[in-house]
Amino acid sequence: MRNRAFGSNNTMVSEVGLGTWQIGGSWGTVEDATAMEILHTAAEAGITFFDTADVYGDGRSEQFIGKFLKEHRSSVYIASKLGRNSNPGWPENFTRETMIRHTENSLSRLGVEQLDLIQLHCIPQEVLEDGTVFDVLRDLKKQGKIADFGASVESVQEGQICLKQEGLASLQVIFNIYRQKLITELFDDAKRQGVSIIARVPLASGLLSGKMGENTTFAQDDHRNFNRDGAAFNVGETFAGLPFEKGVELTEELSAWKPEGMSLAQMALRWILDYDAVSVVIPGASRPSQVLDNAAISELPPLSTELHAKLEQFYLEKVAKHIRGPY
């Protein structure tokens, strides 16, 4: 596993991390034993960056990681998020008192005294523009409750707003073959300011696995069922904002382009790591074998210049016009 510099102190973390939305129970049910096996498999594969949030399974994801940390604290980097908790909910979530309480609750569930990174969790743009929440984050850092802070955002515009804030360590963004606008409109600015990029939704909610068809169905409590058109939250978080049927159609075309020896998912993840603005990509996993497949990306060679050019043209001509939601 190769490492990349991350955060204000250039801490070295694995370039392939683990997103833990699934083990919180937001993609259907992941059994407790499987969740713990996923975490341990990730550590054994050299993954050191774990991304979670207080709302993943209403704290379930953080609790699993807390158990895992009893054996692995010294070797992993934990990034959590706040701002979307239903208790008390918006707009009270953005008061100083609530942000401190939510941070302390995460610390308690994780069983640590300091979080490596806390991120604003896709909060309203007007709250980002106001900037008061960043003052609270800077105070939490001074108090030693967090080592760094960042923001998970939905759009380039929100990312640019956050980049104006002193002390910002990271931006978490939706970035994959179907979401390429950030390459030209955000990455260079982030690099100039030394802000690390965390790439989420790297496989477009599984579309880029190449294993879905038009007749694929999902559990009732899976966001790929109830949020495919943005009924519950930003549609961009589900299938990268593409209508499901169109996504399946586009993916079938992409499948023919994967290099010899790579799966489509591996090509999609390797494509992300070929951008040096990205510090870590955080695919999720619902079973240990997926963790191993994802971790293996780090050892694969970069995609060819010709393939990169082809994928850029594919995005511009066939994908961009179908993207929905803030972008």
Short mmCIF file of C-alpha atoms in Angstrom, two decimals, residues 71-223:
data_model
loop_
_atom_site.label_atom_id
_atom_site.label_comp_id
_atom_site.label_asym_id
_atom_site.label_seq_id
_atom_site.Cartn_x
_atom_site.Cartn_y
_atom_site.Cartn_z
CA GLU A 71 -6.12 -2.87 19.03
CA HIS A 72 -5.11 -0.47 16.24
CA ARG A 73 -5.18 3.15 17.50
CA SER A 74 -1.50 3.90 16.90
CA SER A 75 -1.59 2.82 13.26
CA VAL A 76 -4.75 4.44 11.87
CA TYR A 77 -6.08 7.89 10.99
CA ILE A 78 -9.71 8.53 11.90
CA ALA A 79 -11.79 11.12 10.06
CA SER A 80 -15.34 11.70 11.27
CA LYS A 81 -18.03 14.23 10.38
CA LEU A 82 -20.70 16.32 12.08
CA GLY A 83 -23.58 18.54 11.08
CA ARG A 84 -26.32 16.16 9.89
CA ASN A 85 -27.41 14.66 13.19
CA SER A 86 -31.17 14.66 13.76
CA ASN A 87 -30.64 15.60 17.42
CA PRO A 88 -31.28 18.51 17.50
CA GLY A 89 -31.19 18.90 13.69
CA TRP A 90 -30.81 21.98 11.52
CA PRO A 91 -30.23 24.85 12.20
CA GLU A 92 -29.38 24.12 15.84
CA ASN A 93 -26.65 21.70 14.72
CA PHE A 94 -24.47 24.66 13.80
CA THR A 95 -24.40 26.37 17.19
CA ARG A 96 -21.17 26.28 19.20
CA GLU A 97 -22.76 24.25 21.99
CA THR A 98 -24.13 21.59 19.64
CA MET A 99 -20.97 21.28 17.56
CA ILE A 100 -18.91 20.76 20.72
CA ARG A 101 -21.42 18.20 22.05
CA HIS A 102 -21.48 16.28 18.77
CA THR A 103 -17.68 16.22 18.68
CA GLU A 104 -17.51 14.95 22.25
CA ASN A 105 -20.12 12.27 21.45
CA SER A 106 -17.97 11.06 18.55
CA LEU A 107 -14.91 11.00 20.78
CA SER A 108 -16.83 8.91 23.29
CA ARG A 109 -18.08 6.39 20.72
CA LEU A 110 -14.62 6.09 19.19
CA GLY A 111 -12.94 5.85 22.58
CA VAL A 112 -10.28 8.46 21.80
CA GLU A 113 -9.24 11.75 23.34
CA GLN A 114 -8.59 13.49 20.04
CA LEU A 115 -10.01 13.07 16.55
CA ASP A 116 -7.47 13.17 13.74
CA LEU A 117 -9.98 15.01 11.55
CA ILE A 118 -13.50 16.36 11.95
CA GLN A 119 -15.38 17.44 8.84
CA LEU A 120 -18.48 19.52 8.30
CA HIS A 121 -20.92 17.03 6.79
CA CYS A 122 -22.50 18.57 3.68
CA ILE A 123 -24.10 21.43 5.57
CA PRO A 124 -26.06 24.28 3.90
CA GLN A 125 -24.06 26.62 1.70
CA GLU A 126 -25.32 29.67 3.58
CA VAL A 127 -23.86 28.27 6.80
CA LEU A 128 -20.50 27.77 5.10
CA GLU A 129 -20.64 31.34 3.78
CA ASP A 130 -21.41 32.72 7.24
CA GLY A 131 -18.23 31.07 8.50
CA THR A 132 -19.07 30.89 12.21
CA VAL A 133 -18.86 27.10 12.15
CA PHE A 134 -15.20 27.36 11.16
CA ASP A 135 -14.52 29.52 14.22
CA VAL A 136 -15.89 26.69 16.36
CA LEU A 137 -13.69 24.17 14.57
CA ARG A 138 -10.62 26.33 15.14
CA ASP A 139 -11.53 26.48 18.85
CA LEU A 140 -11.94 22.69 18.99
CA LYS A 141 -8.46 22.38 17.53
CA LYS A 142 -7.03 24.77 20.12
CA GLN A 143 -8.71 22.70 22.84
CA GLY A 144 -7.01 19.58 21.51
CA LYS A 145 -10.26 17.74 20.77
CA ILE A 146 -9.40 17.59 17.07
CA ALA A 147 -6.05 17.64 15.30
CA ASP A 148 -7.42 19.01 12.02
CA PHE A 149 -10.68 20.08 10.42
CA GLY A 150 -12.15 19.95 6.95
CA ALA A 151 -15.42 19.94 5.07
CA SER A 152 -17.36 17.43 3.03
CA VAL A 153 -19.04 19.39 0.22
CA GLU A 154 -21.51 18.81 -2.58
CA SER A 155 -20.29 21.29 -5.19
CA VAL A 156 -17.29 23.16 -6.56
CA GLN A 157 -18.81 26.41 -5.31
CA GLU A 158 -19.03 25.08 -1.75
CA GLY A 159 -15.45 23.85 -2.01
CA GLN A 160 -14.26 27.29 -3.08
CA ILE A 161 -16.08 28.88 -0.13
CA CYS A 162 -14.32 26.52 2.27
CA LEU A 163 -10.90 27.19 0.72
CA LYS A 164 -11.16 30.78 1.98
CA GLN A 165 -11.09 29.55 5.59
CA GLU A 166 -7.81 29.68 7.51
CA GLY A 167 -6.68 26.31 8.80
CA LEU A 168 -8.77 24.15 6.47
CA ALA A 169 -6.96 20.82 6.15
CA SER A 170 -9.16 18.90 3.72
CA LEU A 171 -12.09 18.84 1.34
CA GLN A 172 -14.11 15.69 0.81
CA VAL A 173 -15.69 15.65 -2.65
CA ILE A 174 -17.66 13.39 -4.97
CA PHE A 175 -15.06 12.44 -7.57
CA ASN A 176 -15.19 9.65 -10.10
CA ILE A 177 -15.15 9.05 -13.86
CA TYR A 178 -18.71 10.41 -13.98
CA ARG A 179 -17.85 13.58 -11.99
CA GLN A 180 -14.83 15.22 -13.59
CA LYS A 181 -15.52 18.95 -13.29
CA LEU A 182 -13.40 19.23 -10.14
CA ILE A 183 -10.21 18.50 -12.09
CA THR A 184 -10.27 21.91 -13.75
CA GLU A 185 -12.34 23.94 -11.27
CA LEU A 186 -11.11 22.94 -7.80
CA PHE A 187 -8.02 20.74 -7.65
CA ASP A 188 -5.39 23.33 -8.57
CA ASP A 189 -6.70 25.78 -5.97
CA ALA A 190 -6.69 23.10 -3.30
CA LYS A 191 -3.12 22.10 -4.17
CA ARG A 192 -1.90 25.70 -4.02
CA GLN A 193 -3.33 26.04 -0.53
CA GLY A 194 -2.08 22.68 0.69
CA VAL A 195 -5.61 21.36 1.23
CA SER A 196 -5.95 17.59 0.95
CA ILE A 197 -8.63 16.02 -1.23
CA ILE A 198 -10.66 13.02 -0.05
CA ALA A 199 -12.49 11.36 -2.96
CA ARG A 200 -15.84 9.84 -2.02
CA VAL A 201 -18.47 7.94 -4.07
CA PRO A 202 -15.56 6.68 -6.23
CA LEU A 203 -17.58 3.88 -7.83
CA ALA A 204 -20.77 5.92 -8.24
CA SER A 205 -22.64 3.84 -5.64
CA GLY A 206 -21.55 0.64 -7.34
CA LEU A 207 -22.40 1.60 -10.92
CA LEU A 208 -18.70 1.53 -11.81
CA SER A 209 -18.38 -2.00 -10.51
CA GLY A 210 -19.94 -3.04 -13.80
CA LYS A 211 -22.12 -5.55 -11.97
CA MET A 212 -25.47 -3.77 -12.24
CA GLY A 213 -28.16 -4.05 -14.88
CA GLU A 214 -31.40 -2.22 -15.52
CA ASN A 215 -33.27 -4.86 -13.51
CA THR A 216 -30.97 -4.71 -10.47
CA THR A 217 -32.97 -4.08 -7.30
CA PHE A 218 -31.92 -2.83 -3.86
CA ALA A 219 -33.23 -3.28 -0.33
CA GLN A 220 -35.91 -0.88 0.84
CA ASP A 221 -33.52 0.79 3.30
CA ASP A 222 -30.70 1.11 0.75
CA HIS A 223 -30.16 4.70 -0.45
#
